[in-house]
PDB file of C-alpha atoms in Angstrom:
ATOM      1  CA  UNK A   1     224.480 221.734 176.602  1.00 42.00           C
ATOM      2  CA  UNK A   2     221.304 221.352 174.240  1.00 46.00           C
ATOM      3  CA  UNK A   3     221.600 221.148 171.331  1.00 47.00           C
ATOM      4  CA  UNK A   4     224.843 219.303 171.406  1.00 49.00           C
ATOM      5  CA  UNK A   5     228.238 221.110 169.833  1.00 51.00           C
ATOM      6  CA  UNK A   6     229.307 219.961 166.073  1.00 54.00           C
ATOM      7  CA  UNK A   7     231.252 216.696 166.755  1.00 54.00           C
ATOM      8  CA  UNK A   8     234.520 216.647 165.415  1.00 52.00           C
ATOM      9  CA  UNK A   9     235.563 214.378 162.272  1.00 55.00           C
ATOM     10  CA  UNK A  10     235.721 210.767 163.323  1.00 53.00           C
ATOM     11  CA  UNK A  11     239.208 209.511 163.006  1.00 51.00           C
ATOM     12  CA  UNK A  12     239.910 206.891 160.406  1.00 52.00           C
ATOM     13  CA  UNK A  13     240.781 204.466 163.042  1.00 52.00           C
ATOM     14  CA  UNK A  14     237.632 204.598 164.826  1.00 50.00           C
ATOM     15  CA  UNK A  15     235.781 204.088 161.837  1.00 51.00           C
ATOM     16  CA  UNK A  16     235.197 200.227 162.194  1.00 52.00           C
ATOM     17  CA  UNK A  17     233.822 201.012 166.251  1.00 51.00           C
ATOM     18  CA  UNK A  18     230.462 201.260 167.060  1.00 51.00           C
ATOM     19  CA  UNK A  19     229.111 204.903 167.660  1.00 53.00           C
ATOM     20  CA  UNK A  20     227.416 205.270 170.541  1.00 52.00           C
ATOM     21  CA  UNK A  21     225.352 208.228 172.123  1.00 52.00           C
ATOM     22  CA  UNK A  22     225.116 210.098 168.903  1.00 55.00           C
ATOM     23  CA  UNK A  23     221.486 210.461 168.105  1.00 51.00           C
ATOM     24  CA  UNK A  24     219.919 210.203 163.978  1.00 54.00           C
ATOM     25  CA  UNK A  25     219.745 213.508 162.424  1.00 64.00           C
ATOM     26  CA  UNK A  26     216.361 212.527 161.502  1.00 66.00           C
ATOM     27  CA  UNK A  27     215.118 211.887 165.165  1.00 60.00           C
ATOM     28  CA  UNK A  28     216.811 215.362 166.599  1.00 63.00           C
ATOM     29  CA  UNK A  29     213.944 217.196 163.564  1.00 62.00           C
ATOM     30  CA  UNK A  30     211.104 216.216 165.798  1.00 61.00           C
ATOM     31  CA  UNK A  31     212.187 217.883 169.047  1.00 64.00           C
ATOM     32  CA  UNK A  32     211.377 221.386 169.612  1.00 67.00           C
ATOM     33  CA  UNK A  33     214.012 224.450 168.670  1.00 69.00           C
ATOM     34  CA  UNK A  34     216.127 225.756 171.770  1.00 70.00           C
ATOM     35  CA  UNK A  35     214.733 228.857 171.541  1.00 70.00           C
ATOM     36  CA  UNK A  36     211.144 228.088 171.591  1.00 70.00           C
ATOM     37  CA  UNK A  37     211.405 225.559 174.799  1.00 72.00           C
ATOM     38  CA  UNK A  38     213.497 229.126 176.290  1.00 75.00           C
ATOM     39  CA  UNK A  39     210.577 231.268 175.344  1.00 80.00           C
ATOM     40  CA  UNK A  40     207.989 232.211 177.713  1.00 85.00           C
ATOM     41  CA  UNK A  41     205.522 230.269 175.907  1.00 83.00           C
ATOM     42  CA  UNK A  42     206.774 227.204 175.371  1.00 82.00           C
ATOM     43  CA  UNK A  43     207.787 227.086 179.145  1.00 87.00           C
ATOM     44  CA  UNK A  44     204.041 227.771 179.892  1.00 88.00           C
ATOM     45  CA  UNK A  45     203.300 224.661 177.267  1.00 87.00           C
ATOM     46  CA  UNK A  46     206.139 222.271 179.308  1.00 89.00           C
ATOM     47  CA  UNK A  47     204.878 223.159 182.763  1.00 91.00           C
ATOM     48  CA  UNK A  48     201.020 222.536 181.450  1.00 91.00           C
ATOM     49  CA  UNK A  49     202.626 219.367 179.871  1.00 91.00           C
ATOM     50  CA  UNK A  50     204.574 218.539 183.000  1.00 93.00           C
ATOM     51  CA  UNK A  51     202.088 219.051 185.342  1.00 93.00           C
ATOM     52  CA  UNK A  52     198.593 217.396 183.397  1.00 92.00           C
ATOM     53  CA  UNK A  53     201.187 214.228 183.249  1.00 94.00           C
ATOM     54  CA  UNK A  54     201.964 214.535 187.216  1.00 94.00           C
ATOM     55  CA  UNK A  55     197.905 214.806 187.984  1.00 91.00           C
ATOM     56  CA  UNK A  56     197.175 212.263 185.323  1.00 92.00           C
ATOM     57  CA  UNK A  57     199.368 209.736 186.761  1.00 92.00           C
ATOM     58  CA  UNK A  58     198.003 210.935 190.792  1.00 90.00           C
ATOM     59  CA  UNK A  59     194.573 210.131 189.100  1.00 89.00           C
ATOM     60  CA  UNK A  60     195.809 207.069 187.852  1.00 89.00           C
ATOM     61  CA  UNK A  61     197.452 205.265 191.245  1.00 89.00           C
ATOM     62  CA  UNK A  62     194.534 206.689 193.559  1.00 83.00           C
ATOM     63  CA  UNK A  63     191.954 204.275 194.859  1.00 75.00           C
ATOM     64  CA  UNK A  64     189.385 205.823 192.617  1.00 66.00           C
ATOM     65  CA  UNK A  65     190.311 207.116 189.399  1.00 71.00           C
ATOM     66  CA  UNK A  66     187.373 209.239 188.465  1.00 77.00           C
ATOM     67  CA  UNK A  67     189.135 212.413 187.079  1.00 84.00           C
ATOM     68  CA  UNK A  68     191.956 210.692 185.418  1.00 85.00           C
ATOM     69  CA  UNK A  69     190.113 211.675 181.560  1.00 89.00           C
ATOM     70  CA  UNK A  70     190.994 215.662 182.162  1.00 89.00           C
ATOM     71  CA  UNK A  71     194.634 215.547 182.958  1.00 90.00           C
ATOM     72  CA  UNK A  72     195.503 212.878 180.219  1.00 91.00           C
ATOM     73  CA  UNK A  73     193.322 214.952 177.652  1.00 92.00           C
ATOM     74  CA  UNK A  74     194.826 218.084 178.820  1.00 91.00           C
ATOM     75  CA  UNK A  75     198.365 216.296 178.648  1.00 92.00           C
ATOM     76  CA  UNK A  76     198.172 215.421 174.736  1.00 92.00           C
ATOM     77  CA  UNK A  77     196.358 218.717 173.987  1.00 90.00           C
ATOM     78  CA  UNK A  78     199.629 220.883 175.877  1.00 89.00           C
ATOM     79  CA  UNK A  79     202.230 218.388 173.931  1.00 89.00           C
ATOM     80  CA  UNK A  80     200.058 219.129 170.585  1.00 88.00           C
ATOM     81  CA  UNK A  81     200.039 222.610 171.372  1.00 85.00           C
ATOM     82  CA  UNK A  82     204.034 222.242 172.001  1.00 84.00           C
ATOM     83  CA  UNK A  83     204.657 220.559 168.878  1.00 83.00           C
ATOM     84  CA  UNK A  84     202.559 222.555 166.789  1.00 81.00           C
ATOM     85  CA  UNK A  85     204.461 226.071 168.217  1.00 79.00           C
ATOM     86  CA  UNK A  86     207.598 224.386 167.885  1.00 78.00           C
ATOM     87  CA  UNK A  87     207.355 223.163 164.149  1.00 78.00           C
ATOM     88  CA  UNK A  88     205.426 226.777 163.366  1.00 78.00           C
ATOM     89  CA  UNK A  89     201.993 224.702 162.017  1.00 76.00           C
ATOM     90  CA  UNK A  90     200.194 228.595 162.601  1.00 73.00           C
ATOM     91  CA  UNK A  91     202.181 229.747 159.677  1.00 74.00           C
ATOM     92  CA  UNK A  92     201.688 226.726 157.669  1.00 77.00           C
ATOM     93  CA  UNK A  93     198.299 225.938 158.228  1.00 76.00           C
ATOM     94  CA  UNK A  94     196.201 229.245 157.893  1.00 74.00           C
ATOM     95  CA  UNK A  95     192.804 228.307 158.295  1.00 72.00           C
ATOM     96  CA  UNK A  96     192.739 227.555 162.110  1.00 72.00           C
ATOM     97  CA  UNK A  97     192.538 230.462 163.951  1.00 75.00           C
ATOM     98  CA  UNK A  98     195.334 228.886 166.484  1.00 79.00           C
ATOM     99  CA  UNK A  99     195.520 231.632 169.119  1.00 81.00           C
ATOM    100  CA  UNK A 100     191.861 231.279 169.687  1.00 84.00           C
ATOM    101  CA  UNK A 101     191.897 227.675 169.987  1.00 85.00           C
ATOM    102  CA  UNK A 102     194.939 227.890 172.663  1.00 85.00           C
ATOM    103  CA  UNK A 103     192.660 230.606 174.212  1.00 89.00           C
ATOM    104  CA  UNK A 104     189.783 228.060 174.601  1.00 90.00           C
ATOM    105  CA  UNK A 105     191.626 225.076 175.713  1.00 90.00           C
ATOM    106  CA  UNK A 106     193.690 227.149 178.268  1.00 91.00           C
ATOM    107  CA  UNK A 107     190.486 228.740 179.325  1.00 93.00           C
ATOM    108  CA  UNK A 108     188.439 225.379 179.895  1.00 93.00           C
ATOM    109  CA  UNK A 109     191.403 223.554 181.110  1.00 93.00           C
ATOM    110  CA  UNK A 110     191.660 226.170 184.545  1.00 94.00           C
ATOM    111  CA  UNK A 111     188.173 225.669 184.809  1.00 95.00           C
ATOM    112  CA  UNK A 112     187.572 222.096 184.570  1.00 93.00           C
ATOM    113  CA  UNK A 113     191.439 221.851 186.804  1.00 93.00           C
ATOM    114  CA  UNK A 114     189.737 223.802 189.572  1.00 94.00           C
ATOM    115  CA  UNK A 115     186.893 222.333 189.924  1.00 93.00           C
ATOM    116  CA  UNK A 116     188.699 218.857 190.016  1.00 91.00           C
ATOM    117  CA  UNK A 117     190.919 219.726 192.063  1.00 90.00           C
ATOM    118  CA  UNK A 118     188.800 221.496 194.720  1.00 92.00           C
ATOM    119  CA  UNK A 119     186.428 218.100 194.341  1.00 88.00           C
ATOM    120  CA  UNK A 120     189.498 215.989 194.817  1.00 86.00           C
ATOM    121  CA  UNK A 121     190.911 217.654 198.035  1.00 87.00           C
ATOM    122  CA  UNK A 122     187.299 218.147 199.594  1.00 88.00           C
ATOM    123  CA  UNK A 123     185.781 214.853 198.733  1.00 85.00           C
ATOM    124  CA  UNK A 124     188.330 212.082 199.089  1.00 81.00           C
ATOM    125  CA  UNK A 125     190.706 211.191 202.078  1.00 81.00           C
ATOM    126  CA  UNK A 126     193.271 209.341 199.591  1.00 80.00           C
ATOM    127  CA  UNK A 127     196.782 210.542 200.036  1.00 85.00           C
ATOM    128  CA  UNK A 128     197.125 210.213 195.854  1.00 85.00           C
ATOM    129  CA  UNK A 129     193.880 212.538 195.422  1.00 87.00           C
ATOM    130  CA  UNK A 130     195.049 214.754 197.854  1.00 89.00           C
ATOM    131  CA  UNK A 131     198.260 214.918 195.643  1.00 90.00           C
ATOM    132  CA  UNK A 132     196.437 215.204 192.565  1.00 89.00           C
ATOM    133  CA  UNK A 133     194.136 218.297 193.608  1.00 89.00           C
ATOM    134  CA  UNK A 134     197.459 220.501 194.643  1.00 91.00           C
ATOM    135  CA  UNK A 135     199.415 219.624 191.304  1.00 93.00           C
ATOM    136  CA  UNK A 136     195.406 220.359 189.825  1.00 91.00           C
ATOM    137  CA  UNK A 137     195.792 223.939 191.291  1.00 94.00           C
ATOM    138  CA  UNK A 138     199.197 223.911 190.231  1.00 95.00           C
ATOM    139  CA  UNK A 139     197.659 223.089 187.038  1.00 94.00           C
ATOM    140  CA  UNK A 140     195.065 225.723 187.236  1.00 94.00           C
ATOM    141  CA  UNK A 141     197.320 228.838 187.529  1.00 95.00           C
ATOM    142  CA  UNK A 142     199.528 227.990 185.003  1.00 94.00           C
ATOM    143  CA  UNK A 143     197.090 227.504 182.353  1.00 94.00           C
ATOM    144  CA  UNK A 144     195.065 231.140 183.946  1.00 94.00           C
ATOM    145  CA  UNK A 145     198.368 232.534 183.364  1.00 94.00           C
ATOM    146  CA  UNK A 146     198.388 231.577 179.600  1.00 91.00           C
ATOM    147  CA  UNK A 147     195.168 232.049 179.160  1.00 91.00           C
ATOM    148  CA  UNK A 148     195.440 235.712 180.171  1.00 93.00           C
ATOM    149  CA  UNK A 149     198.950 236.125 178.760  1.00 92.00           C
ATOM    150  CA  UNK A 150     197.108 235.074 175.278  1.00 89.00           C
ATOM    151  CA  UNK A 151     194.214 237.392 175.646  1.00 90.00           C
ATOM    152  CA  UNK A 152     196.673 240.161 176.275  1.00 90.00           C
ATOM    153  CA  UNK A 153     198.472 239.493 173.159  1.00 87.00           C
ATOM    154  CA  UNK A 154     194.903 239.317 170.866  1.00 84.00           C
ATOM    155  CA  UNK A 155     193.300 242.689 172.212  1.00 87.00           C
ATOM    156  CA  UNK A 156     196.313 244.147 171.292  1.00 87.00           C
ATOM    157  CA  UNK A 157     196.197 242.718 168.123  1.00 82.00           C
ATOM    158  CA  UNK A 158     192.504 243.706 167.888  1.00 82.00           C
ATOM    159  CA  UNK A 159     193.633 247.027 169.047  1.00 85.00           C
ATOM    160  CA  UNK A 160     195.994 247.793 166.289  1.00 83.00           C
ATOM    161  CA  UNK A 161     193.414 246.388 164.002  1.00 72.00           C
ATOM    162  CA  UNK A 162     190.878 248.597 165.256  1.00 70.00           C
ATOM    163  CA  UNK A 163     192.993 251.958 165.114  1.00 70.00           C
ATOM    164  CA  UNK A 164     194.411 251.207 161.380  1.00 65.00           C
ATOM    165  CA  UNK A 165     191.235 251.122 160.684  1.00 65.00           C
ATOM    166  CA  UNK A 166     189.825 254.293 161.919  1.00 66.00           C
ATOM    167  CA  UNK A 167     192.914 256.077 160.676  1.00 64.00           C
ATOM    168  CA  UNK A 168     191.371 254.378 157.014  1.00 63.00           C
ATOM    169  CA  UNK A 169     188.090 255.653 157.922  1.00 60.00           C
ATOM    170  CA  UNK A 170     189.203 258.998 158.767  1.00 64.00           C
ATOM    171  CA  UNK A 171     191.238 259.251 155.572  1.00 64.00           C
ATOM    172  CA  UNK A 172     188.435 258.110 153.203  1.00 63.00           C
ATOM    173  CA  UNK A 173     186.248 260.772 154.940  1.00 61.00           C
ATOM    174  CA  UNK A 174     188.701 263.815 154.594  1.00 60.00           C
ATOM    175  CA  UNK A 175     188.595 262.224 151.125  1.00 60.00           C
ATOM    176  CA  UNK A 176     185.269 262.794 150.409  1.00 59.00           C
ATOM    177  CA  UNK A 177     184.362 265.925 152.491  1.00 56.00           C
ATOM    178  CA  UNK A 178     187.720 267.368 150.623  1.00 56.00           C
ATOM    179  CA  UNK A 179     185.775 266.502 146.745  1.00 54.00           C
ATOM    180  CA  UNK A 180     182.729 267.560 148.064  1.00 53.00           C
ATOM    181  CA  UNK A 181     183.775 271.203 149.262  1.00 53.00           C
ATOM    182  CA  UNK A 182     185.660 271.386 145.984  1.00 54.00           C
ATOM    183  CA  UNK A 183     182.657 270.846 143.938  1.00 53.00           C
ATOM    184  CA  UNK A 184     180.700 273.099 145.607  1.00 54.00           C
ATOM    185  CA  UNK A 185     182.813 275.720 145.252  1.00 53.00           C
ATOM    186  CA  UNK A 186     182.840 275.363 141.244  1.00 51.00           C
TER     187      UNK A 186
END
């Protein structure tokens, strides 16, 4: 199973073999963590991944590749997004605000996939277009679904934001209307 069990110490007379299938410890740092790729959102990021790649390459073998820009844009910007999860650049880099950049491209991505899509099964007869506007759709819900998923997770964030500060307000005005009453009755 991923990622693969400790391998056992090599045996002295297997030393002078060839080792195959083992992969470089240095290679295995770039792949995602188990747990993220298990996590809801990084299967939302591999299915957007999966599926811009599917479309892109539709675009790609249909007798007019007109669309083929979105999907293969869409494709790098879901594997950036992946990678950048994965190896926790959010923490490291704070100046982006990263969940409203993953808002925005999961927000323009449905839009520009549906209207694609519903341009590619209405407008062309090409079996590959056809094929391309249902993995579009495909395309489409899955990034509405992280798109909405993401706002979720922000209002609440606003929404704890917004009542920790009230409860600061409310303090610093009992504060006040407390030294006020207590000067006035001096």
């Amino acid at each position: 199973m991923w990622p693969p069990d400790a391998e056992p110490e090599p045996d002295p007379e297997s030393a002078d073999r060839p080792r195959s299938g083992r992969t470089v410890p240095g290679l295995r740092a770039l792949l995602p963590a188990r747990a993220f790729l298990c996590s809801l959102k990084g299967r939302l990021l591999l299915a957007e991944s999966g599926l811009s790649f599917i479309t892109f390459i539709c675009y790609v073998v249909s007798s007019a590749s007109a669309f083929l820009t979105v999907p293969l844009l869409e494709f790098l910007l879901a594997v950036y997004f992946l990678f950048a999860d994965a190896m926790q650049l959010n923490d490291k880099w704070q100046g982006l605000c990263w969940p409203m950049m993953d808002f925005l491209r999961c927000v323009t991505a449905a839009l520009i996939y549906f209207v694609i899509s519903i341009t590619a099964v209405a407008k062309y007869s090409d079996g590959a277009y056809k094929a391309a506007g249902v993995f579009g759709f495909f395309a489409t819900i899955v990034f509405a679904i992280d798109f909405y998923l993401i706002f979720n997770e922000v209002a609440k964030f606003l929404k704890q934001g917004d009542s920790a500060n009230e409860t600061t307000a409310q303090e610093t005005a009992g504060d006040h209307s407390n030294s006020s009453s207590d000067s006035d009755s001096d």
